[in-house]
Tab-separated table of N, CA and C in Angstrom:
chain	number	residue	atom	x	y	z
A	234	MET	N	11.291	0.844	-16.401
A	234	MET	CA	10.233	1.705	-15.884
A	234	MET	C	10.835	2.669	-14.878
A	235	ASN	N	10.319	3.863	-14.858
A	235	ASN	CA	10.756	4.881	-13.918
A	235	ASN	C	10.439	4.417	-12.491
A	236	PRO	N	11.424	4.377	-11.589
A	236	PRO	CA	11.179	3.889	-10.227
A	236	PRO	C	10.149	4.703	-9.453
A	237	ILE	N	10.086	6.009	-9.679
A	237	ILE	CA	9.092	6.831	-8.986
A	237	ILE	C	7.686	6.470	-9.463
A	238	SER	N	7.516	6.305	-10.759
A	238	SER	CA	6.208	5.897	-11.293
A	238	SER	C	5.813	4.521	-10.782
A	239	ALA	N	6.779	3.613	-10.725
A	239	ALA	CA	6.504	2.274	-10.216
A	239	ALA	C	6.080	2.319	-8.751
A	240	ALA	N	6.742	3.155	-7.959
A	240	ALA	CA	6.379	3.282	-6.549
A	240	ALA	C	4.996	3.897	-6.393
A	241	LEU	N	4.661	4.866	-7.232
A	241	LEU	CA	3.329	5.469	-7.176
A	241	LEU	C	2.240	4.459	-7.530
A	242	ILE	N	2.519	3.618	-8.504
A	242	ILE	CA	1.569	2.564	-8.866
A	242	ILE	C	1.411	1.597	-7.698
A	243	GLY	N	2.541	1.191	-7.111
A	243	GLY	CA	2.501	0.270	-5.971
A	243	GLY	C	1.828	0.858	-4.747
A	244	LEU	N	1.876	2.173	-4.603
A	244	LEU	CA	1.225	2.834	-3.472
A	244	LEU	C	-0.271	3.032	-3.696
A	245	PHE	N	-0.626	3.590	-4.817
A	245	PHE	CA	-1.986	4.091	-4.971
A	245	PHE	C	-2.988	3.109	-5.558
A	246	LEU	N	-2.552	2.033	-6.188
A	246	LEU	CA	-3.521	1.015	-6.608
A	246	LEU	C	-4.163	0.330	-5.402
A	247	PRO	N	-3.395	-0.119	-4.409
A	247	PRO	CA	-4.057	-0.678	-3.219
A	247	PRO	C	-4.921	0.337	-2.478
A	248	LEU	N	-4.490	1.593	-2.450
A	248	LEU	CA	-5.307	2.618	-1.797
A	248	LEU	C	-6.641	2.797	-2.525
A	249	ALA	N	-6.614	2.801	-3.851
A	249	ALA	CA	-7.848	2.937	-4.623
A	249	ALA	C	-8.795	1.760	-4.366
A	250	VAL	N	-8.244	0.552	-4.305
A	250	VAL	CA	-9.082	-0.619	-4.027
A	250	VAL	C	-9.656	-0.551	-2.616
A	251	SER	N	-8.867	-0.089	-1.661
A	251	SER	CA	-9.370	-0.034	-0.283
A	251	SER	C	-10.447	1.034	-0.128
A	252	VAL	N	-10.298	2.160	-0.808
A	252	VAL	CA	-11.337	3.203	-0.738
A	252	VAL	C	-12.618	2.707	-1.419
A	253	LEU	N	-12.475	2.082	-2.580
A	253	LEU	CA	-13.637	1.516	-3.251
A	253	LEU	C	-14.296	0.443	-2.385
A	254	GLY	N	-13.490	-0.418	-1.807
A	254	GLY	CA	-14.014	-1.504	-0.988
A	254	GLY	C	-14.619	-1.040	0.319
A	255	ALA	N	-14.151	0.074	0.849
A	255	ALA	CA	-14.693	0.578	2.105
A	255	ALA	C	-16.173	0.926	1.973
A	256	PHE	N	-16.570	1.366	0.797
A	256	PHE	CA	-17.962	1.765	0.600
A	256	PHE	C	-18.820	0.695	-0.060
A	257	THR	N	-18.187	-0.271	-0.720
A	257	THR	CA	-18.973	-1.230	-1.496
A	257	THR	C	-18.655	-2.684	-1.174
A	258	TRP	N	-18.051	-2.979	-0.021
A	258	TRP	CA	-17.628	-4.362	0.228
A	258	TRP	C	-18.793	-5.324	0.344
A	259	ARG	N	-19.943	-4.868	0.749
A	259	ARG	CA	-21.108	-5.771	0.818
A	259	ARG	C	-21.639	-6.079	-0.587
A	260	LYS	N	-21.640	-5.080	-1.453
A	260	LYS	CA	-22.146	-5.282	-2.809
A	260	LYS	C	-21.155	-6.055	-3.671
A	261	LEU	N	-19.883	-5.662	-3.606
A	261	LEU	CA	-18.887	-6.289	-4.480
A	261	LEU	C	-18.510	-7.688	-4.013
A	262	GLY	N	-18.338	-7.875	-2.702
A	262	GLY	CA	-18.050	-9.194	-2.142
A	262	GLY	C	-16.943	-9.938	-2.859
A	263	LYS	N	-17.353	-10.917	-3.662
A	263	LYS	CA	-16.385	-11.788	-4.342
A	263	LYS	C	-15.622	-11.068	-5.461
A	264	THR	N	-16.141	-9.968	-5.968
A	264	THR	CA	-15.434	-9.222	-7.005
A	264	THR	C	-14.290	-8.413	-6.418
A	265	LEU	N	-14.438	-8.006	-5.169
A	265	LEU	CA	-13.407	-7.191	-4.522
A	265	LEU	C	-12.098	-7.959	-4.360
A	266	ASP	N	-12.182	-9.275	-4.195
A	266	ASP	CA	-10.946	-10.049	-4.098
A	266	ASP	C	-10.171	-10.025	-5.408
A	267	LEU	N	-10.880	-10.093	-6.521
A	267	LEU	CA	-10.196	-10.033	-7.814
A	267	LEU	C	-9.596	-8.654	-8.064
A	268	LEU	N	-10.305	-7.611	-7.640
A	268	LEU	CA	-9.760	-6.259	-7.782
A	268	LEU	C	-8.496	-6.084	-6.948
A	269	SER	N	-8.499	-6.568	-5.723
A	269	SER	CA	-7.329	-6.389	-4.867
A	269	SER	C	-6.160	-7.255	-5.333
A	270	VAL	N	-6.436	-8.471	-5.763
A	270	VAL	CA	-5.356	-9.315	-6.302
A	270	VAL	C	-4.796	-8.694	-7.578
A	271	GLY	N	-5.668	-8.188	-8.431
A	271	GLY	CA	-5.205	-7.539	-9.660
A	271	GLY	C	-4.383	-6.291	-9.385
A	272	ALA	N	-4.822	-5.497	-8.407
A	272	ALA	CA	-4.074	-4.284	-8.059
A	272	ALA	C	-2.692	-4.629	-7.529
A	273	LEU	N	-2.616	-5.639	-6.682
A	273	LEU	CA	-1.298	-6.014	-6.154
A	273	LEU	C	-0.442	-6.705	-7.208
A	274	LEU	N	-1.053	-7.415	-8.134
A	274	LEU	CA	-0.280	-8.017	-9.215
A	274	LEU	C	0.340	-6.944	-10.102
A	275	VAL	N	-0.462	-5.951	-10.474
A	275	VAL	CA	0.066	-4.839	-11.287
A	275	VAL	C	1.119	-4.072	-10.488
A	276	GLY	N	0.854	-3.834	-9.194
A	276	GLY	CA	1.825	-3.142	-8.348
A	276	GLY	C	3.121	-3.915	-8.201
A	277	ALA	N	3.026	-5.237	-8.064
A	277	ALA	CA	4.234	-6.054	-7.927
A	277	ALA	C	5.059	-6.047	-9.209
A	278	VAL	N	4.397	-6.132	-10.345
A	278	VAL	CA	5.124	-6.088	-11.618
A	278	VAL	C	5.786	-4.720	-11.800
A	279	ALA	N	5.050	-3.658	-11.512
A	279	ALA	CA	5.606	-2.306	-11.672
A	279	ALA	C	6.772	-2.073	-10.722
A	280	THR	N	6.622	-2.448	-9.451
A	280	THR	CA	7.723	-2.225	-8.510
A	280	THR	C	8.907	-3.139	-8.803
A	281	GLY	N	8.636	-4.318	-9.342
A	281	GLY	CA	9.747	-5.190	-9.751
A	281	GLY	C	10.545	-4.584	-10.890
A	282	LEU	N	9.843	-4.016	-11.865
A	282	LEU	CA	10.530	-3.348	-12.972
A	282	LEU	C	11.270	-2.103	-12.492
A	283	GLY	N	10.645	-1.361	-11.575
A	283	GLY	CA	11.311	-0.184	-11.018
A	283	GLY	C	12.535	-0.554	-10.202
A	284	ALA	N	12.438	-1.643	-9.438
A	284	ALA	CA	13.587	-2.100	-8.645
A	284	ALA	C	14.721	-2.567	-9.549
A	285	ALA	N	14.366	-3.230	-10.645
A	285	ALA	CA	15.401	-3.677	-11.583
A	285	ALA	C	16.098	-2.483	-12.226
A	286	ALA	N	15.336	-1.482	-12.610
A	286	ALA	CA	15.936	-0.293	-13.227
A	286	ALA	C	16.802	0.458	-12.234
A	287	LEU	N	16.356	0.547	-10.999
A	287	LEU	CA	17.125	1.264	-9.989
A	287	LEU	C	18.346	0.464	-9.554
A	288	GLY	N	18.203	-0.852	-9.505
A	288	GLY	CA	19.342	-1.693	-9.128
A	288	GLY	C	20.461	-1.655	-10.144
A	289	GLN	N	20.118	-1.526	-11.417
A	289	GLN	CA	21.140	-1.452	-12.457
A	289	GLN	C	21.888	-0.134	-12.424
A	290	SER	N	21.182	0.947	-12.092
A	290	SER	CA	21.845	2.250	-12.082
A	290	SER	C	22.606	2.484	-10.789
A	291	GLY	N	22.139	1.879	-9.688
A	291	GLY	CA	22.821	2.043	-8.409
A	291	GLY	C	22.608	3.404	-7.762
A	292	ALA	N	21.725	4.211	-8.300
A	292	ALA	CA	21.478	5.550	-7.771
A	292	ALA	C	20.273	5.517	-6.831
A	293	SER	N	19.975	6.652	-6.263
A	293	SER	CA	18.744	6.796	-5.497
A	293	SER	C	17.942	7.934	-6.120
A	294	VAL	N	16.618	7.817	-6.030
A	294	VAL	CA	15.741	8.822	-6.608
A	294	VAL	C	14.790	9.325	-5.529
A	295	SER	N	14.434	10.601	-5.643
A	295	SER	CA	13.501	11.207	-4.697
A	295	SER	C	12.569	12.146	-5.443
A	296	SER	N	11.381	12.223	-4.939
A	296	SER	CA	10.412	13.176	-5.429
A	296	SER	C	9.524	13.547	-4.255
A	297	SER	N	9.375	14.849	-4.022
A	297	SER	CA	8.562	15.258	-2.873
A	297	SER	C	7.876	16.586	-3.161
A	298	ILE	N	6.830	16.827	-2.378
A	298	ILE	CA	6.112	18.096	-2.443
A	298	ILE	C	6.062	18.682	-1.040
A	299	PRO	N	6.152	19.989	-0.914
A	299	PRO	CA	6.031	20.592	0.418
A	299	PRO	C	4.615	20.405	0.956
A	300	TRP	N	4.528	20.000	2.191
A	300	TRP	CA	3.250	19.698	2.797
A	300	TRP	C	2.908	20.684	3.909
A	301	LEU	N	3.903	20.999	4.704
A	301	LEU	CA	3.688	21.888	5.832
A	301	LEU	C	4.963	22.692	6.024
A	302	TRP	N	4.837	23.983	6.096
A	302	TRP	CA	6.012	24.810	6.315
A	302	TRP	C	5.692	25.864	7.354
A	303	PHE	N	6.716	26.263	8.067
A	303	PHE	CA	6.584	27.246	9.125
A	303	PHE	C	7.301	28.509	8.691
A	304	GLU	N	6.551	29.584	8.555
A	304	GLU	CA	7.082	30.851	8.070
A	304	GLU	C	8.207	31.355	8.975
A	305	GLY	N	9.284	31.797	8.364
A	305	GLY	CA	10.373	32.419	9.090
A	305	GLY	C	11.341	31.466	9.760
A	306	THR	N	11.007	30.175	9.836
A	306	THR	CA	11.905	29.234	10.512
A	306	THR	C	12.752	28.441	9.535
A	307	GLY	N	12.299	28.354	8.301
A	307	GLY	CA	13.022	27.550	7.326
A	307	GLY	C	12.703	26.069	7.426
A	308	ILE	N	11.750	25.690	8.276
A	308	ILE	CA	11.367	24.286	8.432
A	308	ILE	C	10.268	23.969	7.431
A	309	VAL	N	10.526	22.993	6.580
A	309	VAL	CA	9.557	22.543	5.587
A	309	VAL	C	9.434	21.031	5.719
A	310	LEU	N	8.204	20.552	5.849
A	310	LEU	CA	7.945	19.116	5.913
A	310	LEU	C	7.410	18.675	4.558
A	311	ASN	N	8.008	17.637	4.019
A	311	ASN	CA	7.668	17.162	2.684
A	311	ASN	C	6.989	15.809	2.731
A	312	LEU	N	6.098	15.583	1.791
A	312	LEU	CA	5.549	14.264	1.516
A	312	LEU	C	6.111	13.826	0.179
A	313	GLY	N	6.515	12.583	0.086
A	313	GLY	CA	7.072	12.151	-1.182
A	313	GLY	C	7.535	10.730	-1.166
A	314	ILE	N	8.441	10.466	-2.070
A	314	ILE	CA	8.992	9.123	-2.259
A	314	ILE	C	10.501	9.232	-2.334
A	315	HIS	N	11.176	8.371	-1.614
A	315	HIS	CA	12.622	8.256	-1.716
A	315	HIS	C	12.941	6.777	-1.880
A	316	LEU	N	13.642	6.449	-2.941
A	316	LEU	CA	13.994	5.061	-3.218
A	316	LEU	C	15.467	4.945	-3.543
A	317	ASP	N	16.088	3.970	-2.950
A	317	ASP	CA	17.398	3.507	-3.389
A	317	ASP	C	17.218	2.038	-3.775
A	318	ALA	N	18.292	1.350	-4.081
A	318	ALA	CA	18.170	-0.034	-4.543
A	318	ALA	C	17.539	-0.928	-3.471
A	319	LEU	N	17.935	-0.742	-2.214
A	319	LEU	CA	17.389	-1.559	-1.132
A	319	LEU	C	15.916	-1.233	-0.883
A	320	GLY	N	15.555	0.037	-0.898
A	320	GLY	CA	14.166	0.435	-0.702
A	320	GLY	C	13.264	-0.057	-1.815
A	321	ALA	N	13.752	-0.005	-3.048
A	321	ALA	CA	12.965	-0.494	-4.181
A	321	ALA	C	12.756	-2.000	-4.077
A	322	MET	N	13.789	-2.718	-3.653
A	322	MET	CA	13.641	-4.162	-3.484
A	322	MET	C	12.677	-4.478	-2.332
A	323	MET	N	12.736	-3.702	-1.270
A	323	MET	CA	11.829	-3.920	-0.142
A	323	MET	C	10.382	-3.621	-0.533
A	324	LEU	N	10.172	-2.601	-1.343
A	324	LEU	CA	8.829	-2.303	-1.841
A	324	LEU	C	8.307	-3.462	-2.679
A	325	PHE	N	9.155	-4.044	-3.494
A	325	PHE	CA	8.787	-5.216	-4.294
A	325	PHE	C	8.434	-6.397	-3.386
A	326	VAL	N	9.197	-6.600	-2.321
A	326	VAL	CA	8.923	-7.696	-1.389
A	326	VAL	C	7.583	-7.497	-0.691
A	327	VAL	N	7.280	-6.271	-0.279
A	327	VAL	CA	5.987	-5.984	0.355
A	327	VAL	C	4.851	-6.311	-0.607
A	328	GLN	N	4.989	-5.921	-1.863
A	328	GLN	CA	3.940	-6.175	-2.854
A	328	GLN	C	3.777	-7.673	-3.129
A	329	ILE	N	4.881	-8.382	-3.266
A	329	ILE	CA	4.809	-9.817	-3.558
A	329	ILE	C	4.223	-10.589	-2.385
A	330	LEU	N	4.673	-10.288	-1.167
A	330	LEU	CA	4.123	-11.000	-0.005
A	330	LEU	C	2.645	-10.683	0.186
A	331	GLY	N	2.261	-9.432	-0.035
A	331	GLY	CA	0.845	-9.085	0.031
A	331	GLY	C	0.028	-9.836	-1.011
A	332	LEU	N	0.575	-9.956	-2.215
A	332	LEU	CA	-0.103	-10.704	-3.277
A	332	LEU	C	-0.283	-12.165	-2.889
A	333	LEU	N	0.759	-12.769	-2.327
A	333	LEU	CA	0.668	-14.170	-1.915
A	333	LEU	C	-0.359	-14.369	-0.803
A	334	VAL	N	-0.409	-13.449	0.145
A	334	VAL	CA	-1.407	-13.535	1.217
A	334	VAL	C	-2.811	-13.420	0.646
A	335	LEU	N	-3.014	-12.525	-0.298
A	335	LEU	CA	-4.350	-12.371	-0.883
A	335	LEU	C	-4.761	-13.596	-1.691
A	336	VAL	N	-3.839	-14.182	-2.417
A	336	VAL	CA	-4.167	-15.383	-3.189
A	336	VAL	C	-4.544	-16.524	-2.244
A	337	PHE	N	-3.794	-16.687	-1.165
A	337	PHE	CA	-4.127	-17.712	-0.177
A	337	PHE	C	-5.460	-17.402	0.496
A	338	SER	N	-5.725	-16.143	0.779
A	338	SER	CA	-6.947	-15.753	1.479
A	338	SER	C	-8.193	-15.997	0.648
A	339	ARG	N	-8.075	-15.954	-0.651
A	339	ARG	CA	-9.236	-16.261	-1.500
A	339	ARG	C	-9.741	-17.666	-1.223
A	340	TRP	N	-8.831	-18.603	-1.008
A	340	TRP	CA	-9.230	-19.973	-0.702
A	340	TRP	C	-9.638	-20.107	0.760
A	341	TYR	N	-8.883	-19.528	1.651
A	341	TYR	CA	-9.074	-19.731	3.077
A	341	TYR	C	-10.349	-19.075	3.597
A	342	LEU	N	-10.702	-17.917	3.079
A	342	LEU	CA	-11.854	-17.159	3.580
A	342	LEU	C	-13.088	-17.275	2.693
A	343	HIS	N	-13.159	-18.280	1.842
A	343	HIS	CA	-14.215	-18.320	0.832
A	343	HIS	C	-15.634	-18.292	1.396
A	344	ASP	N	-15.886	-18.741	2.635
A	344	ASP	CA	-17.227	-18.733	3.208
A	344	ASP	C	-17.420	-17.676	4.285
A	345	ASP	N	-16.461	-16.794	4.483
A	345	ASP	CA	-16.556	-15.798	5.539
A	345	ASP	C	-17.561	-14.714	5.166
A	346	ARG	N	-18.326	-14.251	6.131
A	346	ARG	CA	-19.331	-13.230	5.821
A	346	ARG	C	-18.713	-11.851	5.625
A	347	PHE	N	-17.495	-11.631	6.105
A	347	PHE	CA	-16.793	-10.367	5.914
A	347	PHE	C	-15.700	-10.493	4.848
A	348	TYR	N	-15.959	-11.316	3.859
A	348	TYR	CA	-14.994	-11.618	2.809
A	348	TYR	C	-14.504	-10.347	2.105
A	349	GLY	N	-15.413	-9.522	1.632
A	349	GLY	CA	-15.032	-8.303	0.919
A	349	GLY	C	-14.344	-7.297	1.816
A	350	LYS	N	-14.777	-7.211	3.058
A	350	LYS	CA	-14.180	-6.270	4.010
A	350	LYS	C	-12.716	-6.615	4.268
A	351	PHE	N	-12.397	-7.911	4.336
A	351	PHE	CA	-11.007	-8.319	4.535
A	351	PHE	C	-10.132	-7.828	3.395
A	352	PHE	N	-10.579	-7.991	2.173
A	352	PHE	CA	-9.758	-7.618	1.031
A	352	PHE	C	-9.583	-6.104	0.935
A	353	ALA	N	-10.617	-5.345	1.292
A	353	ALA	CA	-10.481	-3.885	1.326
A	353	ALA	C	-9.515	-3.468	2.430
A	354	SER	N	-9.611	-4.089	3.595
A	354	SER	CA	-8.731	-3.755	4.722
A	354	SER	C	-7.288	-4.149	4.432
A	355	PHE	N	-7.104	-5.288	3.799
A	355	PHE	CA	-5.739	-5.725	3.508
A	355	PHE	C	-5.093	-4.832	2.442
A	356	ALA	N	-5.871	-4.354	1.500
A	356	ALA	CA	-5.331	-3.415	0.504
A	356	ALA	C	-4.875	-2.125	1.195
A	357	PHE	N	-5.634	-1.657	2.182
A	357	PHE	CA	-5.225	-0.483	2.954
A	357	PHE	C	-3.935	-0.771	3.720
A	358	PHE	N	-3.831	-1.945	4.300
A	358	PHE	CA	-2.622	-2.339	5.034
A	358	PHE	C	-1.399	-2.334	4.118
A	359	ILE	N	-1.542	-2.846	2.912
A	359	ILE	CA	-0.431	-2.869	1.953
A	359	ILE	C	-0.062	-1.450	1.536
A	360	PHE	N	-1.049	-0.576	1.341
A	360	PHE	CA	-0.754	0.826	1.058
A	360	PHE	C	0.082	1.437	2.182
A	361	ALA	N	-0.305	1.204	3.419
A	361	ALA	CA	0.416	1.784	4.555
A	361	ALA	C	1.828	1.217	4.667
A	362	MET	N	1.989	-0.080	4.470
A	362	MET	CA	3.326	-0.678	4.531
A	362	MET	C	4.214	-0.141	3.412
A	363	SER	N	3.651	0.035	2.234
A	363	SER	CA	4.418	0.597	1.128
A	363	SER	C	4.801	2.042	1.428
A	364	GLY	N	3.918	2.768	2.100
A	364	GLY	CA	4.229	4.141	2.493
A	364	GLY	C	5.387	4.219	3.466
A	365	VAL	N	5.483	3.254	4.368
A	365	VAL	CA	6.620	3.215	5.298
A	365	VAL	C	7.920	2.998	4.536
A	366	VAL	N	7.879	2.124	3.541
A	366	VAL	CA	9.100	1.782	2.793
A	366	VAL	C	9.610	2.974	1.987
A	367	VAL	N	8.722	3.740	1.384
A	367	VAL	CA	9.161	4.816	0.486
A	367	VAL	C	9.251	6.171	1.163
A	368	ALA	N	9.012	6.250	2.458
A	368	ALA	CA	8.985	7.538	3.165
A	368	ALA	C	10.341	8.240	3.085
A	369	PRO	N	10.349	9.523	2.689
A	369	PRO	CA	11.608	10.251	2.612
A	369	PRO	C	12.033	10.863	3.942
A	370	GLY	N	11.139	10.890	4.909
A	370	GLY	CA	11.470	11.515	6.187
A	370	GLY	C	10.779	10.817	7.337
A	371	LEU	N	11.170	11.209	8.527
A	371	LEU	CA	10.659	10.580	9.734
A	371	LEU	C	9.167	10.839	9.937
A	372	LEU	N	8.690	12.031	9.616
A	372	LEU	CA	7.275	12.339	9.817
A	372	LEU	C	6.382	11.454	8.954
A	373	GLN	N	6.710	11.316	7.681
A	373	GLN	CA	5.907	10.466	6.813
A	373	GLN	C	6.017	9.005	7.234
A	374	ALA	N	7.182	8.567	7.660
A	374	ALA	CA	7.338	7.195	8.137
A	374	ALA	C	6.461	6.961	9.367
A	375	PHE	N	6.420	7.940	10.275
A	375	PHE	CA	5.592	7.818	11.466
A	375	PHE	C	4.112	7.774	11.117
A	376	ILE	N	3.666	8.645	10.209
A	376	ILE	CA	2.258	8.659	9.799
A	376	ILE	C	1.884	7.322	9.160
A	377	CYS	N	2.728	6.833	8.268
A	377	CYS	CA	2.429	5.560	7.612
A	377	CYS	C	2.476	4.402	8.593
A	378	TRP	N	3.367	4.473	9.574
A	378	TRP	CA	3.422	3.409	10.576
A	378	TRP	C	2.145	3.398	11.410
A	379	GLU	N	1.614	4.569	11.712
A	379	GLU	CA	0.334	4.628	12.420
A	379	GLU	C	-0.795	4.104	11.544
A	380	LEU	N	-0.726	4.346	10.242
A	380	LEU	CA	-1.715	3.785	9.329
A	380	LEU	C	-1.608	2.258	9.239
A	381	VAL	N	-0.397	1.724	9.401
A	381	VAL	CA	-0.222	0.266	9.483
A	381	VAL	C	-0.983	-0.268	10.698
A	382	GLY	N	-0.875	0.422	11.820
A	382	GLY	CA	-1.623	0.025	13.006
A	382	GLY	C	-3.121	0.099	12.782
A	383	LEU	N	-3.589	1.131	12.098
A	383	LEU	CA	-5.017	1.248	11.782
A	383	LEU	C	-5.453	0.116	10.853
A	384	GLY	N	-4.619	-0.193	9.881
A	384	GLY	CA	-4.931	-1.316	8.990
A	384	GLY	C	-4.978	-2.635	9.733
A	385	SER	N	-4.100	-2.822	10.701
A	385	SER	CA	-4.130	-4.028	11.519
A	385	SER	C	-5.414	-4.102	12.334
A	386	TYR	N	-5.842	-2.957	12.840
A	386	TYR	CA	-7.096	-2.914	13.587
A	386	TYR	C	-8.275	-3.274	12.686
A	387	PHE	N	-8.281	-2.764	11.455
A	387	PHE	CA	-9.354	-3.100	10.522
A	387	PHE	C	-9.380	-4.588	10.206
A	388	LEU	N	-8.198	-5.189	10.128
A	388	LEU	CA	-8.134	-6.611	9.826
A	388	LEU	C	-8.596	-7.421	11.016
C-alpha cells in the first residue's frame, strides 16, 4: 500500500468519527464505540501495510500543499505528510495503542453516561497524535501538538 494513502487513512478516519460523534454522541451512544474501533482497526491495518512498504524500500516520502505564503519573502508554509521508516512505524504504534485503549474502554466504561462522548473525544485525540507523527514541519507539529492538548481536555 502507498504509505501516503495509508497515512491519510490513519489520519482522517478518526477525524471523521470524532466529527460525527461530536454532533451525535447522545443518539449513537453504543454505536459510536463500534465506529471508532472500526476506524482505528482499518487505520492500523493501513498504516501497518504502509510501514511495511516503506520499511522495505528504506526511502522517505512526502506530500504537501501550500497553506500560507508571504508575498515577496519566499516563505511558504506547507501542510502535508512526511514519512520515513521510523515515522511510519510510529504512526502504526499510535494506531495500535489507540485501538487497544478503545477495546479496553468498551468494557471499562460500559455504564458511563458520557460513553459516546469519550469515544468521539478519543478519536480526535488519535487524529491529533497521528498529525504530530506525520508533520513535515515545525508549524504543523505545533498545531497538532496543541490539538493533542485540546483532545486531552475533551477527555
